[in-house]
XYZ file of N, CA and C in Angstrom:
528
model
N 91.926 -178.316 59.141
C 90.915 -178.431 60.180
C 89.623 -179.033 59.646
N 89.320 -178.827 58.371
C 88.085 -179.399 57.825
C 88.109 -180.921 57.919
N 89.285 -181.492 57.759
C 89.433 -182.946 57.785
C 88.940 -183.522 59.109
N 89.138 -182.797 60.183
C 88.770 -183.303 61.494
C 87.481 -182.708 62.035
N 86.772 -181.954 61.197
C 85.450 -181.415 61.527
C 85.435 -180.532 62.776
N 86.528 -179.885 63.080
C 86.549 -178.964 64.218
C 86.183 -177.572 63.720
N 84.938 -177.431 63.324
C 84.478 -176.224 62.639
C 84.705 -174.944 63.438
N 84.661 -175.008 64.776
C 84.816 -173.786 65.558
C 86.211 -173.181 65.419
N 87.173 -173.927 64.829
C 88.528 -173.399 64.656
C 88.925 -173.194 63.201
N 88.017 -173.450 62.278
C 88.351 -173.290 60.869
C 88.861 -171.888 60.583
N 88.210 -170.902 61.172
C 88.580 -169.519 60.856
C 90.031 -169.217 61.240
N 90.530 -169.831 62.305
C 91.935 -169.620 62.674
C 92.855 -170.095 61.546
N 92.551 -171.258 61.010
C 93.383 -171.808 59.935
C 93.270 -170.990 58.658
N 92.036 -170.692 58.250
C 91.838 -169.918 57.023
C 92.556 -168.578 57.087
N 92.316 -167.839 58.153
C 92.841 -166.477 58.253
C 94.361 -166.494 58.428
N 94.867 -167.382 59.254
C 96.321 -167.459 59.446
C 97.032 -167.874 58.161
N 96.497 -168.880 57.472
C 97.119 -169.331 56.228
C 97.055 -168.238 55.168
N 95.897 -167.619 55.026
C 95.733 -166.568 54.010
C 96.595 -165.353 54.330
N 96.686 -164.995 55.609
C 97.401 -163.792 55.988
C 98.906 -163.919 56.032
N 99.397 -165.135 56.301
C 100.833 -165.267 56.520
C 101.551 -166.238 55.595
N 100.802 -167.070 54.853
C 101.479 -168.093 54.063
C 101.106 -168.054 52.581
N 99.830 -168.080 52.276
C 99.418 -168.304 50.888
C 99.933 -167.249 49.919
N 100.010 -165.990 50.337
C 100.455 -164.952 49.407
C 101.941 -165.101 49.038
N 102.672 -165.923 49.765
C 104.052 -166.209 49.383
C 104.107 -167.305 48.316
N 103.037 -168.077 48.218
C 103.019 -169.207 47.291
C 102.214 -168.924 46.038
N 101.154 -168.113 46.171
C 100.262 -167.850 45.047
C 99.898 -166.376 45.031
N 99.231 -165.959 43.990
C 98.764 -164.582 43.872
C 97.912 -164.226 45.085
N 98.092 -163.024 45.606
C 97.385 -162.618 46.827
C 95.870 -162.659 46.642
N 95.390 -162.512 45.419
C 93.942 -162.583 45.189
C 93.378 -163.943 45.603
N 94.227 -164.972 45.583
C 93.795 -166.296 46.033
C 93.443 -166.279 47.522
N 94.063 -165.377 48.268
C 93.841 -165.299 49.718
C 92.480 -164.720 50.080
N 91.913 -163.910 49.213
C 90.682 -163.214 49.572
C 89.517 -164.165 49.853
N 89.450 -165.271 49.116
C 88.404 -166.254 49.380
C 88.593 -166.874 50.762
N 89.846 -167.147 51.124
C 90.109 -167.719 52.461
C 89.791 -166.713 53.562
N 90.121 -165.429 53.333
C 89.760 -164.405 54.321
C 88.249 -164.355 54.501
N 87.524 -164.404 53.383
C 86.065 -164.334 53.440
C 85.479 -165.552 54.154
N 85.941 -166.734 53.789
C 85.453 -167.952 54.453
C 85.809 -167.939 55.932
N 87.023 -167.495 56.241
C 87.443 -167.404 57.639
C 86.599 -166.422 58.425
N 86.297 -165.274 57.823
C 85.468 -164.268 58.507
C 84.066 -164.806 58.762
N 83.483 -165.443 57.760
C 82.130 -165.993 57.924
C 82.102 -167.063 59.019
N 83.111 -167.935 59.039
C 83.167 -168.963 60.068
C 83.400 -168.347 61.444
N 84.227 -167.318 61.504
C 84.479 -166.644 62.780
C 83.188 -166.040 63.330
N 82.395 -165.428 62.463
C 81.118 -164.841 62.897
C 80.186 -165.941 63.397
N 80.116 -167.049 62.660
C 79.280 -168.176 63.083
C 79.725 -168.731 64.433
N 81.026 -168.670 64.687
C 81.576 -169.183 65.951
C 81.553 -168.147 67.069
N 81.089 -166.946 66.761
C 81.023 -165.885 67.762
C 82.348 -165.178 68.011
N 83.288 -165.339 67.101
C 84.605 -164.720 67.263
C 84.712 -163.502 66.338
N 84.051 -162.423 66.735
C 84.030 -161.220 65.906
C 85.409 -160.579 65.788
N 86.250 -160.750 66.778
C 87.607 -160.218 66.714
C 88.394 -160.835 65.575
N 88.260 -162.145 65.406
C 88.971 -162.804 64.313
C 88.355 -162.433 62.969
N 87.039 -162.241 62.937
C 86.393 -161.784 61.702
C 86.928 -160.407 61.320
N 87.057 -159.531 62.309
C 87.610 -158.198 62.049
C 89.043 -158.303 61.526
N 89.795 -159.253 62.060
C 91.159 -159.468 61.579
C 91.152 -159.865 60.107
N 90.256 -160.766 59.737
C 90.165 -161.192 58.339
C 89.817 -160.019 57.433
N 88.839 -159.227 57.835
C 88.457 -158.071 57.024
C 89.596 -157.057 56.941
N 90.342 -156.892 58.026
C 91.451 -155.932 57.994
C 92.558 -156.412 57.062
N 92.843 -157.720 57.066
C 93.829 -158.262 56.132
C 93.410 -157.972 54.694
N 92.119 -158.121 54.411
C 91.630 -157.861 53.057
C 91.861 -156.411 52.683
N 91.483 -155.489 53.561
C 91.655 -154.050 53.280
C 93.112 -153.705 53.019
N 93.968 -154.146 53.905
C 95.394 -153.822 53.803
C 95.995 -154.446 52.546
N 95.617 -155.693 52.263
C 96.144 -156.371 51.075
C 95.702 -155.681 49.798
N 94.432 -155.310 49.731
C 93.941 -154.616 48.536
C 94.721 -153.330 48.297
N 94.971 -152.587 49.369
C 95.701 -151.326 49.234
C 97.132 -151.565 48.791
N 97.813 -152.500 49.423
C 99.239 -152.691 49.142
C 99.518 -153.319 47.785
N 98.548 -154.042 47.218
C 98.783 -154.628 45.897
C 98.373 -153.688 44.767
N 97.831 -152.534 45.135
C 97.470 -151.561 44.106
C 96.129 -151.823 43.454
N 95.194 -152.399 44.200
C 93.843 -152.598 43.668
C 93.217 -151.235 43.372
N 92.214 -151.185 42.508
C 91.555 -149.903 42.249
C 91.093 -149.254 43.563
N 91.328 -147.969 43.681
C 91.071 -147.290 44.952
C 89.612 -147.325 45.370
N 88.682 -147.355 44.412
C 87.268 -147.459 44.794
C 86.979 -148.814 45.427
N 87.660 -149.866 44.964
C 87.520 -151.200 45.561
C 88.091 -151.215 46.980
N 89.233 -150.557 47.158
C 89.840 -150.462 48.489
C 88.914 -149.674 49.418
N 88.378 -148.566 48.918
C 87.505 -147.725 49.738
C 86.253 -148.494 50.179
N 85.666 -149.259 49.281
C 84.499 -150.080 49.629
C 84.852 -151.089 50.709
N 86.001 -151.742 50.565
C 86.440 -152.732 51.539
C 86.711 -152.087 52.897
N 87.349 -150.929 52.891
C 87.652 -150.226 54.143
C 86.365 -149.835 54.865
N 85.401 -149.294 54.125
C 84.139 -148.890 54.765
C 83.393 -150.095 55.324
N 83.403 -151.202 54.593
C 82.760 -152.424 55.087
C 83.411 -152.872 56.387
N 84.740 -152.876 56.397
C 85.491 -153.311 57.574
C 85.223 -152.391 58.768
N 85.261 -151.086 58.545
C 85.015 -150.138 59.636
C 83.587 -150.242 60.159
N 82.615 -150.416 59.249
C 81.220 -150.585 59.687
C 81.055 -151.856 60.507
N 81.681 -152.946 60.049
C 81.615 -154.198 60.796
C 82.174 -154.001 62.201
N 83.343 -153.382 62.278
C 84.008 -153.179 63.570
C 83.153 -152.312 64.500
N 82.553 -151.258 63.953
C 81.701 -150.390 64.781
C 80.488 -151.151 65.293
N 79.845 -151.895 64.415
C 78.644 -152.643 64.801
C 78.947 -153.733 65.822
N 80.119 -154.329 65.731
C 80.493 -155.421 66.640
C 81.347 -154.933 67.806
N 81.615 -153.633 67.838
C 82.427 -153.019 68.900
C 83.817 -153.648 68.992
N 84.410 -153.870 67.827
C 85.770 -154.401 67.746
C 86.709 -153.244 67.433
N 87.578 -152.905 68.343
C 88.467 -151.762 68.142
C 89.932 -152.104 68.349
N 90.256 -153.359 68.455
C 91.634 -153.743 68.746
C 92.560 -153.557 67.551
N 93.662 -154.201 67.612
C 94.765 -154.053 66.672
C 94.356 -154.059 65.204
N 93.544 -154.990 64.726
C 93.242 -154.971 63.294
C 92.611 -153.651 62.843
N 91.792 -153.073 63.693
C 91.121 -151.838 63.301
C 92.079 -150.655 63.270
N 93.112 -150.703 64.086
C 94.122 -149.637 64.027
C 94.724 -149.566 62.635
N 95.034 -150.722 62.085
C 95.619 -150.768 60.740
C 94.639 -150.282 59.683
N 93.380 -150.682 59.802
C 92.384 -150.275 58.811
C 92.175 -148.761 58.864
N 92.140 -148.200 60.054
C 91.989 -146.749 60.194
C 93.188 -146.035 59.571
N 94.373 -146.582 59.755
C 95.575 -146.018 59.143
C 95.486 -146.089 57.615
N 95.122 -147.246 57.084
C 94.966 -147.394 55.627
C 93.879 -146.448 55.118
N 92.804 -146.304 55.871
C 91.721 -145.411 55.477
C 92.220 -143.976 55.348
N 93.011 -143.525 56.322
C 93.523 -142.158 56.256
C 94.450 -141.982 55.056
N 95.310 -142.962 54.798
C 96.199 -142.895 53.633
C 95.376 -142.845 52.346
N 94.344 -143.654 52.283
C 93.466 -143.675 51.112
C 92.796 -142.320 50.910
N 92.279 -141.742 51.991
C 91.653 -140.417 51.892
C 92.644 -139.382 51.362
N 93.865 -139.439 51.857
C 94.879 -138.486 51.394
C 95.160 -138.643 49.906
N 95.305 -139.880 49.455
C 95.604 -140.126 48.039
C 94.433 -139.692 47.159
N 93.215 -139.882 47.649
C 92.026 -139.493 46.882
C 91.737 -137.996 46.971
N 92.538 -137.266 47.748
C 92.311 -135.832 47.901
C 91.186 -135.498 48.855
N 90.793 -136.449 49.696
C 89.701 -136.242 50.652
C 90.228 -136.056 52.070
N 91.553 -136.042 52.227
C 92.161 -135.896 53.546
C 92.371 -134.435 53.886
N 93.337 -134.175 54.724
C 93.621 -132.793 55.116
C 94.316 -132.042 53.984
N 94.614 -130.781 54.201
C 95.182 -129.945 53.144
C 96.605 -130.353 52.751
N 97.313 -131.052 53.627
C 98.656 -131.540 53.323
C 98.589 -133.056 53.186
N 98.564 -133.565 51.942
C 98.394 -135.007 51.749
C 99.535 -135.858 52.291
N 100.666 -135.231 52.601
C 101.778 -136.009 53.142
C 101.603 -136.313 54.624
N 100.660 -135.658 55.271
C 100.405 -135.853 56.702
C 99.180 -136.746 56.884
N 99.344 -137.831 57.624
C 98.222 -138.730 57.895
C 97.509 -138.242 59.160
N 96.703 -137.222 58.945
C 95.982 -136.598 60.055
C 94.525 -136.448 59.624
N 93.628 -137.030 60.419
C 92.209 -136.936 60.125
C 91.385 -137.131 61.375
N 90.104 -137.384 61.197
C 89.195 -137.550 62.326
C 89.507 -138.777 63.172
N 89.949 -139.856 62.534
C 90.166 -141.114 63.255
C 91.637 -141.438 63.488
N 92.520 -140.835 62.708
C 93.941 -141.129 62.833
C 94.733 -139.830 62.781
N 95.691 -139.693 63.687
C 96.577 -138.546 63.714
C 97.992 -139.072 63.920
N 98.814 -138.938 62.895
C 100.156 -139.520 62.977
C 100.972 -138.964 64.142
N 100.720 -137.736 64.550
C 101.494 -137.133 65.638
C 101.256 -137.829 66.972
N 100.019 -138.194 67.246
C 99.726 -138.838 68.527
C 99.694 -140.367 68.415
N 99.166 -140.889 67.329
C 99.011 -142.338 67.199
C 100.346 -143.070 67.182
N 101.299 -142.561 66.453
C 102.587 -143.249 66.339
C 103.316 -143.227 67.679
N 103.215 -142.138 68.427
C 103.815 -142.109 69.768
C 103.171 -143.162 70.665
N 101.840 -143.251 70.595
C 101.124 -144.264 71.391
C 101.556 -145.661 70.979
N 101.609 -145.925 69.668
C 101.990 -147.242 69.179
C 103.417 -147.592 69.597
N 104.302 -146.601 69.560
C 105.679 -146.835 69.972
C 105.744 -147.190 71.457
N 104.905 -146.528 72.262
C 104.922 -146.788 73.712
C 104.427 -148.194 74.056
N 103.613 -148.795 73.176
C 103.121 -150.153 73.428
C 103.829 -151.198 72.555
N 104.917 -150.768 71.903
C 105.716 -151.651 71.042
C 104.908 -152.284 69.911
N 104.057 -151.491 69.311
C 103.243 -151.962 68.184
C 104.049 -151.763 66.896
N 105.114 -152.563 66.770
C 106.071 -152.401 65.692
C 105.466 -152.660 64.311
N 104.590 -153.645 64.200
C 104.022 -153.937 62.878
C 103.153 -152.778 62.392
N 102.416 -152.138 63.294
C 101.614 -150.979 62.910
C 102.481 -149.814 62.464
N 103.579 -149.601 63.172
C 104.495 -148.521 62.796
C 105.162 -148.836 61.456
N 105.462 -150.102 61.212
C 106.042 -150.491 59.920
C 105.059 -150.202 58.787
N 103.788 -150.534 58.988
C 102.772 -150.231 57.972
C 102.674 -148.717 57.784
N 102.751 -147.961 58.883
C 102.731 -146.500 58.803
C 103.865 -146.003 57.906
N 105.090 -146.479 58.143
C 106.226 -146.044 57.327
C 106.059 -146.477 55.871
N 105.517 -147.669 55.661
C 105.253 -148.129 54.292
C 104.286 -147.173 53.594
N 103.218 -146.807 54.286
C 102.222 -145.909 53.689
C 102.789 -144.502 53.467
N 103.574 -144.025 54.424
C 104.196 -142.710 54.260
C 105.155 -142.722 53.067
N 105.909 -143.805 52.912
C 106.799 -143.939 51.765
C 105.992 -143.907 50.467
N 104.915 -144.645 50.448
C 104.056 -144.726 49.268
C 103.459 -143.359 48.932
N 102.921 -142.684 49.936
C 102.303 -141.377 49.709
C 103.331 -140.357 49.225
N 104.511 -140.362 49.842
C 105.569 -139.434 49.410
C 105.911 -139.676 47.944
N 106.002 -140.940 47.560
C 106.319 -141.263 46.172
C 105.196 -140.816 45.232
N 103.953 -141.116 45.619
C 102.803 -140.744 44.777
C 102.763 -139.240 44.533
N 103.111 -138.461 45.561
C 103.058 -137.011 45.433
C 104.396 -136.392 45.021
N 105.338 -137.239 44.562
C 106.562 -136.752 43.950
C 107.672 -136.339 44.895
N 107.595 -136.706 46.148
C 108.642 -136.351 47.104
C 109.583 -137.548 47.282
N 110.485 -137.702 46.337
C 111.394 -138.848 46.319
C 112.273 -138.888 47.558
N 112.775 -137.732 47.985
C 113.654 -137.685 49.154
C 112.931 -138.229 50.391
N 111.720 -137.763 50.644
C 110.943 -138.244 51.798
C 110.634 -139.730 51.648
N 110.335 -140.161 50.422
C 110.037 -141.580 50.185
C 111.228 -142.448 50.588
N 112.428 -142.016 50.235
C 113.629 -142.776 50.602
C 113.837 -142.754 52.116
N 113.603 -141.603 52.748
C 113.758 -141.504 54.199
C 112.799 -142.463 54.915
N 111.558 -142.550 54.438
C 110.602 -143.474 55.050
C 110.965 -144.926 54.764
N 111.569 -145.188 53.610
C 112.024 -146.554 53.307
C 113.098 -146.984 54.302
N 113.994 -146.085 54.648
C 115.051 -146.389 55.616
C 114.430 -146.655 56.992
N 113.472 -145.825 57.392
C 112.797 -146.030 58.682
C 112.036 -147.352 58.689
N 111.402 -147.664 57.557
C 110.677 -148.925 57.432
C 111.628 -150.106 57.597
N 112.771 -150.029 56.963
C 113.735 -151.124 57.053
C 114.149 -151.357 58.510
N 114.408 -150.290 59.250
C 114.782 -150.421 60.660
C 113.638 -151.035 61.473
N 112.409 -150.627 61.195
C 111.262 -151.148 61.940
C 111.038 -152.617 61.622
N 111.282 -153.009 60.393
C 111.135 -154.419 60.007
C 112.115 -155.277 60.804
N 113.316 -154.766 61.037
C 114.271 -155.504 61.864
C 113.742 -155.679 63.272
N 113.030 -154.681 63.808
C 112.429 -154.815 65.143
C 111.369 -155.904 65.164
N 110.603 -155.999 64.085
C 109.531 -157.007 64.018
C 110.135 -158.404 63.964
N 111.158 -158.563 63.121
C 111.717 -159.903 62.931
C 112.651 -160.329 64.053
N 112.985 -159.403 64.942
C 113.830 -159.737 66.087
C 115.252 -159.615 65.714
């Protein structure tokens, strides 16, 4: 898009390429610059929803690649603050809130049972039912991925395998 000077759409290209293509070709850290440039351009273009999407991709990517948890926590708080200030609460923020709850549990700042993703902003008992009712398959897949990860971190291999099986089934729903 830069070649044709259509600056109001640069953020679509940056964020889409970084979120869905570049991490298959290069180290995911290469994507973070594109997410940042895409978010800044989206804000300049008045597209706060796309900026929130870019920030959410960054948060989720940092968590899933095993970045230091303090770095993930900083990114999550930045993303949530941005979303609150811009009143963006759609799909990208659902994922960030889910990652935030998983992060709190791993850091020991969540509820008394770290295997349960239940907190002030996310409750697995109600949220997953809601997501299922609206066919939010990618969010449920991320949920199962995080549950698998948390079960493994806390030594529950059996539960980790059970969530891996559920994740595999949900991935088939996403891919059609």
